[in-house]
Short mmCIF file of C-alpha atoms in Angstrom, two decimals:
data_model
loop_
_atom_site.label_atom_id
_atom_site.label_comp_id
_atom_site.label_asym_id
_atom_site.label_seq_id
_atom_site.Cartn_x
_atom_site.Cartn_y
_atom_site.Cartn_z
CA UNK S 1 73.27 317.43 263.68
CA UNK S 2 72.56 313.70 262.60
CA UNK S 3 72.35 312.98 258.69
CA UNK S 4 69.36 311.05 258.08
CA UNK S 5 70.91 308.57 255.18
CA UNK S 6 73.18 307.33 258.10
CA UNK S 7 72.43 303.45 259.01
CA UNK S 8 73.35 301.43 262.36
CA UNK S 9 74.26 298.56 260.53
CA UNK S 10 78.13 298.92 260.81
CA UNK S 11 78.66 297.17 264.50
CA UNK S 12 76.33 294.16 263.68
CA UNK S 13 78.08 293.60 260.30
CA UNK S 14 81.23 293.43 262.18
CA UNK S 15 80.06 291.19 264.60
CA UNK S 16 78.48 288.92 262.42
CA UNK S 17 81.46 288.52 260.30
CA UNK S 18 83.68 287.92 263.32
CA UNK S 19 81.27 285.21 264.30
CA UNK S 20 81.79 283.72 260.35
CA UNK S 21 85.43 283.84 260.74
CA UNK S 22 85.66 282.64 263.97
CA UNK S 23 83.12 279.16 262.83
CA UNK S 24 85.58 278.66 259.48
CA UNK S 25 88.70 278.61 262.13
CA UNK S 26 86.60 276.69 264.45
CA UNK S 27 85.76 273.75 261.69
CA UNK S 28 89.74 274.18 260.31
CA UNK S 29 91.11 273.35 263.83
CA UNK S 30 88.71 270.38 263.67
CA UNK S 31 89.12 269.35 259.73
CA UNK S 32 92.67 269.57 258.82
CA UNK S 33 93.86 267.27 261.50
CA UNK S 34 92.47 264.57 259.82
CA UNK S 35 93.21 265.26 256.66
CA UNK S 36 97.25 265.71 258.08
CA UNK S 37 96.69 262.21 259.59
CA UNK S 38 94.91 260.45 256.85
CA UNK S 39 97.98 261.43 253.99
CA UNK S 40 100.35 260.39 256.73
CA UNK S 41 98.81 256.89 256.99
CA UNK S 42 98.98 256.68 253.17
CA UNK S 43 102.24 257.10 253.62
CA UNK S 44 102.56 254.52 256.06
CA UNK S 45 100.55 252.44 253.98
CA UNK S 46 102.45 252.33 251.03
CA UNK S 47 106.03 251.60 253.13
CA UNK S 48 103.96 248.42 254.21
CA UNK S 49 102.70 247.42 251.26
CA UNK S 50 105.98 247.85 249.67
CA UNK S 51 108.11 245.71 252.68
CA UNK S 52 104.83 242.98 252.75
CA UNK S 53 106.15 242.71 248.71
CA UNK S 54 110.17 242.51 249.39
CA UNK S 55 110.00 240.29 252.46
CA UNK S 56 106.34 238.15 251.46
CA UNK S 57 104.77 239.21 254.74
CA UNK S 58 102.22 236.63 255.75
CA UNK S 59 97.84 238.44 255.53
CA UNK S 60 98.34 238.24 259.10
CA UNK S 61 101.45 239.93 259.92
CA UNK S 62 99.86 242.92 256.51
CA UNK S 63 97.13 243.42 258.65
CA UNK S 64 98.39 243.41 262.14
CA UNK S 65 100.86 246.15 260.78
CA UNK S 66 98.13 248.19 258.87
CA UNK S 67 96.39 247.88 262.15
CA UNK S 68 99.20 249.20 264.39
CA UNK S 69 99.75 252.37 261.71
CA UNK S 70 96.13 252.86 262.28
CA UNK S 71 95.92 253.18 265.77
CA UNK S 72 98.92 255.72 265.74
CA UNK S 73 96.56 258.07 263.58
CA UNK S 74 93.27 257.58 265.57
CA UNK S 75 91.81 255.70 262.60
CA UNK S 76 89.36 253.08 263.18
CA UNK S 77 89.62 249.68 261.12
CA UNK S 78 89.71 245.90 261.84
CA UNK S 79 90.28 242.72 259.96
CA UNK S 80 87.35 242.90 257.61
CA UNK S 81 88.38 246.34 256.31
CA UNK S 82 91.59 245.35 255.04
CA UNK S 83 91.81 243.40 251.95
CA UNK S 84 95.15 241.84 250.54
CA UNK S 85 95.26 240.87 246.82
CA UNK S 86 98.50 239.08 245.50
CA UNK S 87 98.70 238.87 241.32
CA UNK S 88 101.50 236.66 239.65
CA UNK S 89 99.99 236.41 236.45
CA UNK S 90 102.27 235.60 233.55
CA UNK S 91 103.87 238.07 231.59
CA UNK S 92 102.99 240.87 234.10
CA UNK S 93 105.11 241.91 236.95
CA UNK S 94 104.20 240.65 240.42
CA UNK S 95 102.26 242.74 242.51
CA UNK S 96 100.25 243.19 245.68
CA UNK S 97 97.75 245.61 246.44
CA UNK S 98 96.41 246.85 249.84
CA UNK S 99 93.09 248.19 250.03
CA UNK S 100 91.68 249.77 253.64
CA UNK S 101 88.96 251.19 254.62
CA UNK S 102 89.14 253.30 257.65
CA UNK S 103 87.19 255.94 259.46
CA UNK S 104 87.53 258.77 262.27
CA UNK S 105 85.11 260.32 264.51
CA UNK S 106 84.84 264.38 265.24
CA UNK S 107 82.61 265.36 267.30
CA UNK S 108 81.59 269.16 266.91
CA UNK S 109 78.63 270.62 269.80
CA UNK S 110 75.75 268.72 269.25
CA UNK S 111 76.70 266.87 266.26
CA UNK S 112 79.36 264.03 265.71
CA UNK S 113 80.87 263.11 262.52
CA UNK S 114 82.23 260.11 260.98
CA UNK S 115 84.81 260.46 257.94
CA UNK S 116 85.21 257.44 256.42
CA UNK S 117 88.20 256.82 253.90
CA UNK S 118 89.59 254.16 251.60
CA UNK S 119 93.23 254.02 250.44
CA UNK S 120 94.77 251.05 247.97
CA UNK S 121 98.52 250.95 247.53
CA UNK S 122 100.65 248.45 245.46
CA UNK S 123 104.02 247.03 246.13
CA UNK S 124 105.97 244.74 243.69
CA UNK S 125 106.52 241.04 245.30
CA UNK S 126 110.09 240.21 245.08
CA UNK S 127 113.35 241.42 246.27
CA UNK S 128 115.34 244.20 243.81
#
């Protein structure tokens, strides 16, 4: 005999928390990857910015470098989106800073997404 307090719920509850668990893993395999490659360009970034500093890289070769490490990553950038300051001020140490702006495209079903990130690094000019 069947207890009347007894509910049918339990099999769509299930289901509809596999189908929540299964969207978050969905979105992670998507996410994270960028994330991974946008820290490793950082990376990248700053062992440029330091070598433009040690070995006064020309703009042109900074950005044709920045460029290259982009690519690798599946960033998007160009010319415009990289900006190269050089300070020599008195009484401070010599510096230049990197900034880039950069962006990547996901596309999920029915909807495509565009991160967009910015990154400055500094590197002293000089050799050590």
């Amino acid at each position: 005999m069947r207890n009347n307090s007894e509910r049918g719920s339990g099999k769509s509850g299930c289901l509809l928390t596999l189908l929540v668990v299964a969207l978050v893993i969905y979105l992670c395999v998507k996410i994270v990857p960028v994330y991974v490659a946008k820290v490793n360009f950082e990376d990248d970034l700053t062992g440029i910015t330091s070598k433009a500093g040690v070995y006064s890289w020309s703009e042109r070769a900074i950005i044709k470098e920045v460029n290259t490490a982009a690519a690798a990553y599946g960033f998007t950038t160009s010319g415009e989106d990289i900006t190269i300051t050089r300070r020599n001020r008195y009484q401070e140490t010599p510096r230049i800073i990197v900034l880039v702006r950069y962006s990547k495209t996901v596309e999920f079903p029915g909807y495509t997404y565009v991160f967009e990130f910015e990154s400055t690094t500094t590197g002293l000019i000089g050799r050590l």
